[in-house]
PDB file of C-alpha atoms in Angstrom:
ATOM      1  CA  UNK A   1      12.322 -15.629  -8.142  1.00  0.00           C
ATOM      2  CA  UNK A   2      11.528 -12.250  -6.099  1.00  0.00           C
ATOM      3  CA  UNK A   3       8.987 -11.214  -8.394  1.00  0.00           C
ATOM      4  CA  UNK A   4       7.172 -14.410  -8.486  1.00  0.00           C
ATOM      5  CA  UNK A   5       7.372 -14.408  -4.873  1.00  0.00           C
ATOM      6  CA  UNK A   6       6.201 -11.360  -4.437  1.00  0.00           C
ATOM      7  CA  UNK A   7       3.427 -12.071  -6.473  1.00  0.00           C
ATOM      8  CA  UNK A   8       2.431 -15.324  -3.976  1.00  0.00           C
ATOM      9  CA  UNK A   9       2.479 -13.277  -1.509  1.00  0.00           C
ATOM     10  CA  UNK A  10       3.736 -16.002   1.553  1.00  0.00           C
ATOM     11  CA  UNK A  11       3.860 -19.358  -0.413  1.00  0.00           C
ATOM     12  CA  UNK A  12       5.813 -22.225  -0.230  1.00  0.00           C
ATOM     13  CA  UNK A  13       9.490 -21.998  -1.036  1.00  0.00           C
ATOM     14  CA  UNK A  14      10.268 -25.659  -1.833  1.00  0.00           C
ATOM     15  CA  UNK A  15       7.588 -26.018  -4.410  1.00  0.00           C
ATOM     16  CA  UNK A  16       8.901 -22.907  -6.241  1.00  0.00           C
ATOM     17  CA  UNK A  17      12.319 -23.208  -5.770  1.00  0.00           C
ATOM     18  CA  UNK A  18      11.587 -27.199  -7.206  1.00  0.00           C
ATOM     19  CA  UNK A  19       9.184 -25.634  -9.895  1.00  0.00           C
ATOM     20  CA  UNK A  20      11.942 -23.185 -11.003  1.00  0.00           C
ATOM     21  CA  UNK A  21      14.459 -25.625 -10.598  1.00  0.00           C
ATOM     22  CA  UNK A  22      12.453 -27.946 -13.651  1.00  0.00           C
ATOM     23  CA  UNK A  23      11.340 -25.173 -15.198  1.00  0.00           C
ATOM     24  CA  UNK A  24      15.256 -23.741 -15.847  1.00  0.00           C
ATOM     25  CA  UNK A  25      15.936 -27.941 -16.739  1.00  0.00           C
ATOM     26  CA  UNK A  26      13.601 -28.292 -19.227  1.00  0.00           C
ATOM     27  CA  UNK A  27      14.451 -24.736 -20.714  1.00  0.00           C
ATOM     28  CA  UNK A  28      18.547 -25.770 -20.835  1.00  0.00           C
ATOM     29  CA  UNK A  29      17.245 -28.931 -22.666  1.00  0.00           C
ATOM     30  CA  UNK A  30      15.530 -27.356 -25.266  1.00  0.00           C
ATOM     31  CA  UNK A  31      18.107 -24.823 -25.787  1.00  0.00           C
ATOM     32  CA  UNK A  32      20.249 -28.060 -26.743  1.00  0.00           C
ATOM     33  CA  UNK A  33      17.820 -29.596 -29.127  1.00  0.00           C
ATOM     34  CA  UNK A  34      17.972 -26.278 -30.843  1.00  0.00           C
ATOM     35  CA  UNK A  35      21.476 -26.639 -30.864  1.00  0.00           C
ATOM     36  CA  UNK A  36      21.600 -30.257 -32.513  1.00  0.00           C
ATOM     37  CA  UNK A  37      19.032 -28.889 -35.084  1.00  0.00           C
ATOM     38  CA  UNK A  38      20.382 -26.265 -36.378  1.00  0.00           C
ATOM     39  CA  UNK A  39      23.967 -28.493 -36.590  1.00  0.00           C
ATOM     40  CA  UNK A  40      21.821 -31.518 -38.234  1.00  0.00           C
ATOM     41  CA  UNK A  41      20.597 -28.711 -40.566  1.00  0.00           C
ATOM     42  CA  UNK A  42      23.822 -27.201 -42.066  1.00  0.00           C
ATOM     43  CA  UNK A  43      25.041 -30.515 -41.846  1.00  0.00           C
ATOM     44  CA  UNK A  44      21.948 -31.739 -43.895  1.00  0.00           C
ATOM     45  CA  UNK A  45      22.221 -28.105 -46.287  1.00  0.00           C
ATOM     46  CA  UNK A  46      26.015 -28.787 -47.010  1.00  0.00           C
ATOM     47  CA  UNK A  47      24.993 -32.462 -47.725  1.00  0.00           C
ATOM     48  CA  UNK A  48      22.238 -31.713 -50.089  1.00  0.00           C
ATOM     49  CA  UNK A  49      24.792 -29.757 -51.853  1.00  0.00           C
ATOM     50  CA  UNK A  50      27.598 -31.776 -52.383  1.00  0.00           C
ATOM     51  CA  UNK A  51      25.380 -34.701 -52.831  1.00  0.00           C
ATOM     52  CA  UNK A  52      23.982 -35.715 -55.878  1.00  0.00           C
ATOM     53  CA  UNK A  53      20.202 -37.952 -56.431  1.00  0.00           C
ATOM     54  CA  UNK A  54      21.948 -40.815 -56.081  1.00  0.00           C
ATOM     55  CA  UNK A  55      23.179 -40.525 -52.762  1.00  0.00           C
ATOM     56  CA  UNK A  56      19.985 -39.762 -50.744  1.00  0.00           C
ATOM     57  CA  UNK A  57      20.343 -43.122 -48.815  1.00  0.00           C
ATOM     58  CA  UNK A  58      23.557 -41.212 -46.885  1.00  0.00           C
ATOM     59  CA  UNK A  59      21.301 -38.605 -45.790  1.00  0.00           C
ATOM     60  CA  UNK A  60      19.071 -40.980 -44.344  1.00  0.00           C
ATOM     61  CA  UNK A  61      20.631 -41.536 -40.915  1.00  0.00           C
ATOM     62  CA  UNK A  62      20.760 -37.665 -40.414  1.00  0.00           C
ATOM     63  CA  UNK A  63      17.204 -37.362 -41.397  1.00  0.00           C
ATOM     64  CA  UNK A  64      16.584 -39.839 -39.006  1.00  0.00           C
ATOM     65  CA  UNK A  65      18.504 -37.956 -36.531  1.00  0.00           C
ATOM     66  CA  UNK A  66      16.512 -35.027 -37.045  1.00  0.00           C
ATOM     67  CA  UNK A  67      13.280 -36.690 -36.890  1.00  0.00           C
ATOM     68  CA  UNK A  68      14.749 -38.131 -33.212  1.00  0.00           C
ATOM     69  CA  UNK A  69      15.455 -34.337 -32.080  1.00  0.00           C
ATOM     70  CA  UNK A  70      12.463 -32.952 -33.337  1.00  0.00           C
ATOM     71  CA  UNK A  71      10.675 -35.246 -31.537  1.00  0.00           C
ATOM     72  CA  UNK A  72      12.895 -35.016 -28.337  1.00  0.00           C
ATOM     73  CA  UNK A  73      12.659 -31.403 -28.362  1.00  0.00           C
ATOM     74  CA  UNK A  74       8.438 -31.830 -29.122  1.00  0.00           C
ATOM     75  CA  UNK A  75       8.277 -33.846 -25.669  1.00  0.00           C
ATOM     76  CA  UNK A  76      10.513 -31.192 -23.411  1.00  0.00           C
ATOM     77  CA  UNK A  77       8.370 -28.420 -24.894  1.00  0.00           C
ATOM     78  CA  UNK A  78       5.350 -30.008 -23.446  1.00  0.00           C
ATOM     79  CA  UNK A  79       6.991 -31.257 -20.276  1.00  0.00           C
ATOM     80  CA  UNK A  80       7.454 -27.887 -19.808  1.00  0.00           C
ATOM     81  CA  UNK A  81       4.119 -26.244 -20.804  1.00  0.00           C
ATOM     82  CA  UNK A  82       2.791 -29.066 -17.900  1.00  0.00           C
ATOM     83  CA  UNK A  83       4.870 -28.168 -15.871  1.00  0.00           C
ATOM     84  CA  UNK A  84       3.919 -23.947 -16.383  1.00  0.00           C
ATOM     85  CA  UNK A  85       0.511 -25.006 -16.189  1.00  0.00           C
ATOM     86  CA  UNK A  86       1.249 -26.490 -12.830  1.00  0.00           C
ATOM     87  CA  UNK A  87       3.084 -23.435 -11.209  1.00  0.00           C
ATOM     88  CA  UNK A  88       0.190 -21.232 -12.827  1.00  0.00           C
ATOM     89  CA  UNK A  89      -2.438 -23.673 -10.901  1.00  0.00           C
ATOM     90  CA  UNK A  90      -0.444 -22.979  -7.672  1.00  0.00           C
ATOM     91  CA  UNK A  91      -0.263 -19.478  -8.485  1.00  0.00           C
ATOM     92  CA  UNK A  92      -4.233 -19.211  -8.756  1.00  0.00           C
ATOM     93  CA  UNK A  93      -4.433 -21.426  -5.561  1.00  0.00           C
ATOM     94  CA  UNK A  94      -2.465 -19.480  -3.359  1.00  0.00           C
ATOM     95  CA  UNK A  95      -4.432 -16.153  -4.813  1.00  0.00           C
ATOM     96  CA  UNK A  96      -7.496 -17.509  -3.725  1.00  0.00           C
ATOM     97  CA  UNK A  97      -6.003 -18.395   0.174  1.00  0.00           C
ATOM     98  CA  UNK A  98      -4.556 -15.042   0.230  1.00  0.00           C
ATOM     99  CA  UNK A  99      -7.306 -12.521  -1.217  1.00  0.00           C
ATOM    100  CA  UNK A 100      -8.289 -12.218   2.925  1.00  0.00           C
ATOM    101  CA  UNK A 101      -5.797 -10.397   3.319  1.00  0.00           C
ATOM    102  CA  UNK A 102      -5.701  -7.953   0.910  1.00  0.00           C
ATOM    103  CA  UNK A 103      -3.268  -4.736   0.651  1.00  0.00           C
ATOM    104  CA  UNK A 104      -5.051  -1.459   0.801  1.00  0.00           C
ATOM    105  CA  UNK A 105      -3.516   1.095  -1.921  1.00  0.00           C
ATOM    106  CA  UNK A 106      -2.067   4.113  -0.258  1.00  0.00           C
ATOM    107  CA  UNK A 107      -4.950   5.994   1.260  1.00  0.00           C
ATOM    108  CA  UNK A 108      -5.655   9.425  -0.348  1.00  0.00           C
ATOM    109  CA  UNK A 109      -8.092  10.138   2.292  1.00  0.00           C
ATOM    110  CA  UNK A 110      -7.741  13.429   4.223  1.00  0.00           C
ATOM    111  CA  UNK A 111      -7.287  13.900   8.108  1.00  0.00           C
ATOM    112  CA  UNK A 112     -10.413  14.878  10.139  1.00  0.00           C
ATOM    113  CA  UNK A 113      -9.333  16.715  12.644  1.00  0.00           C
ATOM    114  CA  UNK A 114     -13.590  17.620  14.287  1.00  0.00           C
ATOM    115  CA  UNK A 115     -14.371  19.877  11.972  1.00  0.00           C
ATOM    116  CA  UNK A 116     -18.358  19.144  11.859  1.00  0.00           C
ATOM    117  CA  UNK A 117     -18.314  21.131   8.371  1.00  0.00           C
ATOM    118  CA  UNK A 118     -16.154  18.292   6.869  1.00  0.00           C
ATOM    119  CA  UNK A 119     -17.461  15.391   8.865  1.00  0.00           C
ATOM    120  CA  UNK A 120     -19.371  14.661   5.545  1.00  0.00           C
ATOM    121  CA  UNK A 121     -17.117  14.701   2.984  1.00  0.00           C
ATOM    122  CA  UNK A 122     -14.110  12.265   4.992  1.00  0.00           C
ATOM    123  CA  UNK A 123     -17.268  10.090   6.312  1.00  0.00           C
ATOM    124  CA  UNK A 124     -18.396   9.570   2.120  1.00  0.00           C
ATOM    125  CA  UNK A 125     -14.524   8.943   1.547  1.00  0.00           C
ATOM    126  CA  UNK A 126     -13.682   6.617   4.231  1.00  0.00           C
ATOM    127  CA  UNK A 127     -16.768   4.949   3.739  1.00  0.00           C
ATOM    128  CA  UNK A 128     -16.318   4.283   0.111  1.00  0.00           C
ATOM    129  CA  UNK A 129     -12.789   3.357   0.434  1.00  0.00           C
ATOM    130  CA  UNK A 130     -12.622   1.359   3.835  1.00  0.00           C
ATOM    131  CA  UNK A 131     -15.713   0.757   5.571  1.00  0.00           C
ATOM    132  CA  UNK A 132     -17.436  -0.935   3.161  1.00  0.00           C
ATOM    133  CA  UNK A 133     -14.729  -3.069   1.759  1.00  0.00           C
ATOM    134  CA  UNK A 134     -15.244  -6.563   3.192  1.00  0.00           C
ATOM    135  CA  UNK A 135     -11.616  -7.942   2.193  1.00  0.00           C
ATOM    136  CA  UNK A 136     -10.951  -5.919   5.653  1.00  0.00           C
ATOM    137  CA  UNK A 137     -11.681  -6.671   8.917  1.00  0.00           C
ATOM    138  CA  UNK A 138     -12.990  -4.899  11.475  1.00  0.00           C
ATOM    139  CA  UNK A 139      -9.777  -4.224  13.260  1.00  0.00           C
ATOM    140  CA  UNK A 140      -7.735  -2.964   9.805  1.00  0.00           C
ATOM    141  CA  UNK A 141     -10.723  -0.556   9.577  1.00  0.00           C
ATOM    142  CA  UNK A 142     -10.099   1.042  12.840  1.00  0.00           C
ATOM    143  CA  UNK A 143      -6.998   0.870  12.404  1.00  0.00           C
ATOM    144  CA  UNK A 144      -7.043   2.820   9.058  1.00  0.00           C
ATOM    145  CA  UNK A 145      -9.581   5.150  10.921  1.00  0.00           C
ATOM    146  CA  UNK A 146      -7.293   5.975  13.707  1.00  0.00           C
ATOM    147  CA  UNK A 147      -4.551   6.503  10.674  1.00  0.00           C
ATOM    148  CA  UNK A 148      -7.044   9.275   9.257  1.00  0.00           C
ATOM    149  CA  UNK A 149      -8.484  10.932  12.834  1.00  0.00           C
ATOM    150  CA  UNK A 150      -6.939  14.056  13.954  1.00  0.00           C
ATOM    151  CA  UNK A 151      -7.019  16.848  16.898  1.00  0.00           C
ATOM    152  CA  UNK A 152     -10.399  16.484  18.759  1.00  0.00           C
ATOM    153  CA  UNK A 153     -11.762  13.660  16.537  1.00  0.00           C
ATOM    154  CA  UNK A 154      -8.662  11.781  17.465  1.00  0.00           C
ATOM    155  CA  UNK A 155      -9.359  12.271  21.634  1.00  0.00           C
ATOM    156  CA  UNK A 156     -12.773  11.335  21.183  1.00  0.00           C
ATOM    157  CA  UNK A 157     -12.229   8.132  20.356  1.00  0.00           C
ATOM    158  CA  UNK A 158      -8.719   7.850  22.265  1.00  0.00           C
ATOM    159  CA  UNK A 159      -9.968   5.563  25.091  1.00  0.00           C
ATOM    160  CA  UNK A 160     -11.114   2.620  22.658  1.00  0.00           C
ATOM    161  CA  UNK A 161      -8.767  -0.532  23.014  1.00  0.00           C
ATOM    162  CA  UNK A 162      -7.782  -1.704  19.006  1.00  0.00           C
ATOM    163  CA  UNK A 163     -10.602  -4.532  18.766  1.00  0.00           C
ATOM    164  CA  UNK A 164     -13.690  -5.526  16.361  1.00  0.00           C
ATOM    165  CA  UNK A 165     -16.017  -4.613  18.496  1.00  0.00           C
ATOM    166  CA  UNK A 166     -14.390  -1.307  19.587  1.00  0.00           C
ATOM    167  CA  UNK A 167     -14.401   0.078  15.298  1.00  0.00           C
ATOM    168  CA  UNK A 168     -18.453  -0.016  15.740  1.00  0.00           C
ATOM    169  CA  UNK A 169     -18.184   2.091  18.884  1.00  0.00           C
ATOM    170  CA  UNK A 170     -16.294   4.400  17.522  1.00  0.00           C
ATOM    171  CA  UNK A 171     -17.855   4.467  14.199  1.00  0.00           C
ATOM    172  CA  UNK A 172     -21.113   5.525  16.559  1.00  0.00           C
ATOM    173  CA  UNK A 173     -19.196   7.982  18.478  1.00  0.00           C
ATOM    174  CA  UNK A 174     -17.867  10.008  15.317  1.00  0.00           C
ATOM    175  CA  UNK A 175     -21.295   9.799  13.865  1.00  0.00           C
ATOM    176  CA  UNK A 176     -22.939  11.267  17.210  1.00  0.00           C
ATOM    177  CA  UNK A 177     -20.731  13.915  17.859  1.00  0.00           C
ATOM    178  CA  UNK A 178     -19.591  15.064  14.337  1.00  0.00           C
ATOM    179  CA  UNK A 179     -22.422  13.846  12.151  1.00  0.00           C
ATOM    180  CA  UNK A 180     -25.605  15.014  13.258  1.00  0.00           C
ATOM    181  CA  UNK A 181     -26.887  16.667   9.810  1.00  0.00           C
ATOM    182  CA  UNK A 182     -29.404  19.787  12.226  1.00  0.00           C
ATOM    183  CA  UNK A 183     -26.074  21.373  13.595  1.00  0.00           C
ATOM    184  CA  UNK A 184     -23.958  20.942  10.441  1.00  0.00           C
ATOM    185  CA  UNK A 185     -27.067  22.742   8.667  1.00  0.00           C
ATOM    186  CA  UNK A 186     -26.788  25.372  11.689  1.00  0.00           C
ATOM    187  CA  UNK A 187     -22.976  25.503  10.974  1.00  0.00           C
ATOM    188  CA  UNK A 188     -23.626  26.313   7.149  1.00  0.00           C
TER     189      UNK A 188
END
C-alpha cells in the first residue's frame, strides 16, 4: 500500500484503499476455486481409477462441478484483470496531474562561490540541469540556485525576496558580474 502510494504521489486514499480492498477479494476467491479444483481433480483421478467404462454417468455430476468452477474461477480472473486495469487507469491519471511537480534528483552541481574562472562551467551545469527544465518553476529554480551560490556570489544576490520575477534578476546579476567572457579571458 506504501509503495503504491508512493508511487501516486498525493492521491486519493478511499479509491485505493477500496481498489485494494477488491483487488485482495477477488484474489482470496480465486485462491478458493483453485482449491475446489484441485479437490474435484483427485476426486475425479481416484474416480477414474476405481471406476470402470461403465460407470462414467457417476462422474458426471463432478464433471459438471468442475465445468461450474472453471467457469466461476474464469469470471473472478477477469473481474479482477478489470478491476487492475482500472487502478492502472488511475495510476496513469494521477501521473499526468502530478508531472508539475516533479522531484529534482539530488543535484551534483558544485557551489560557486565568485570565482569568475568557474562562472562558466557551474553556469553550463545549472543551466543544463535546472534552468532549462520547464517541469520547474521559476521559484524552485531560484531556489535550487540559492542552494548552489556561495561566498560573494551568494551576497550578491542576498537582497532578492524568493519570487518568479526575482530568479530573472538574479539570473542577470550573476551573468553581469561573473559572466562577462573579456575579463574571464583577462583572468586566463
Amino acid at each position: 500500500m506504501n509503495k503504491l502510494i508512493e508511487c501516486l504521489g498525493e492521491s486519493d486514499p478511499e479509491f485505493l484503499d477500496t481498489a485494494i480492498d477488491e483487488d485482495f477479494q477477488l484474489n482470496f476467491e480465486v485462491e478458493n476455486c483453485i482449491i475446489d479444483l484441485d479437490i474435484l481433480k483427485e476426486s475425479l483421478s481416484l474416480k477414474s481409477v476405481s471406476n470402470t467404462a461403465n460407470d462414467s454417468q457417476e462422474t458426471s455430476p463432478e464433471i459438471n462441478r468442475l465445468v461450474h468452477v472453471q467457469e466461476q474461477m474464469q469470471r473472478l480472473m477477469e473481474s479482477q484483470s478489470e478491476q487492475q486495469c482500472k487502478l492502472f487507469a488511475h495510476i496513469a491519471r494521477t501521473e499526468s496531474t502530478h508531472k508539475s511537480s516533479v522531484k529534482l534528483p539530488k543535484l551534483d552541481l558544485n557551489v560557486f562561490y565568485g570565482n569568475k574562472i568557474q562562472w562558466c562551467e557551474f553556469w553550463d551545469a545549472f543551466e543544463c540541469a535546472v534552468h532549462r527544465n520547464t517541469n520547474l518553476s521559476d521559484i524552485g529554480k531560484f531556489t535550487y540556485l540559492q542552494s548552489k551560490l556561495g561566498g560573494e556570489a551568494k551576497r550578491s544576490i542576498a537582497g532578492l525576496t524568493l519570487s518568479n520575477e526575482n530568479y530573472a534578476v538574479a539570473i542577470g546579476i550573476l551573468h553581469d558580474r561573473y559572466g562577462k567572457k573579456q575579463e574571464i579571458i583577462e583572468l586566463y
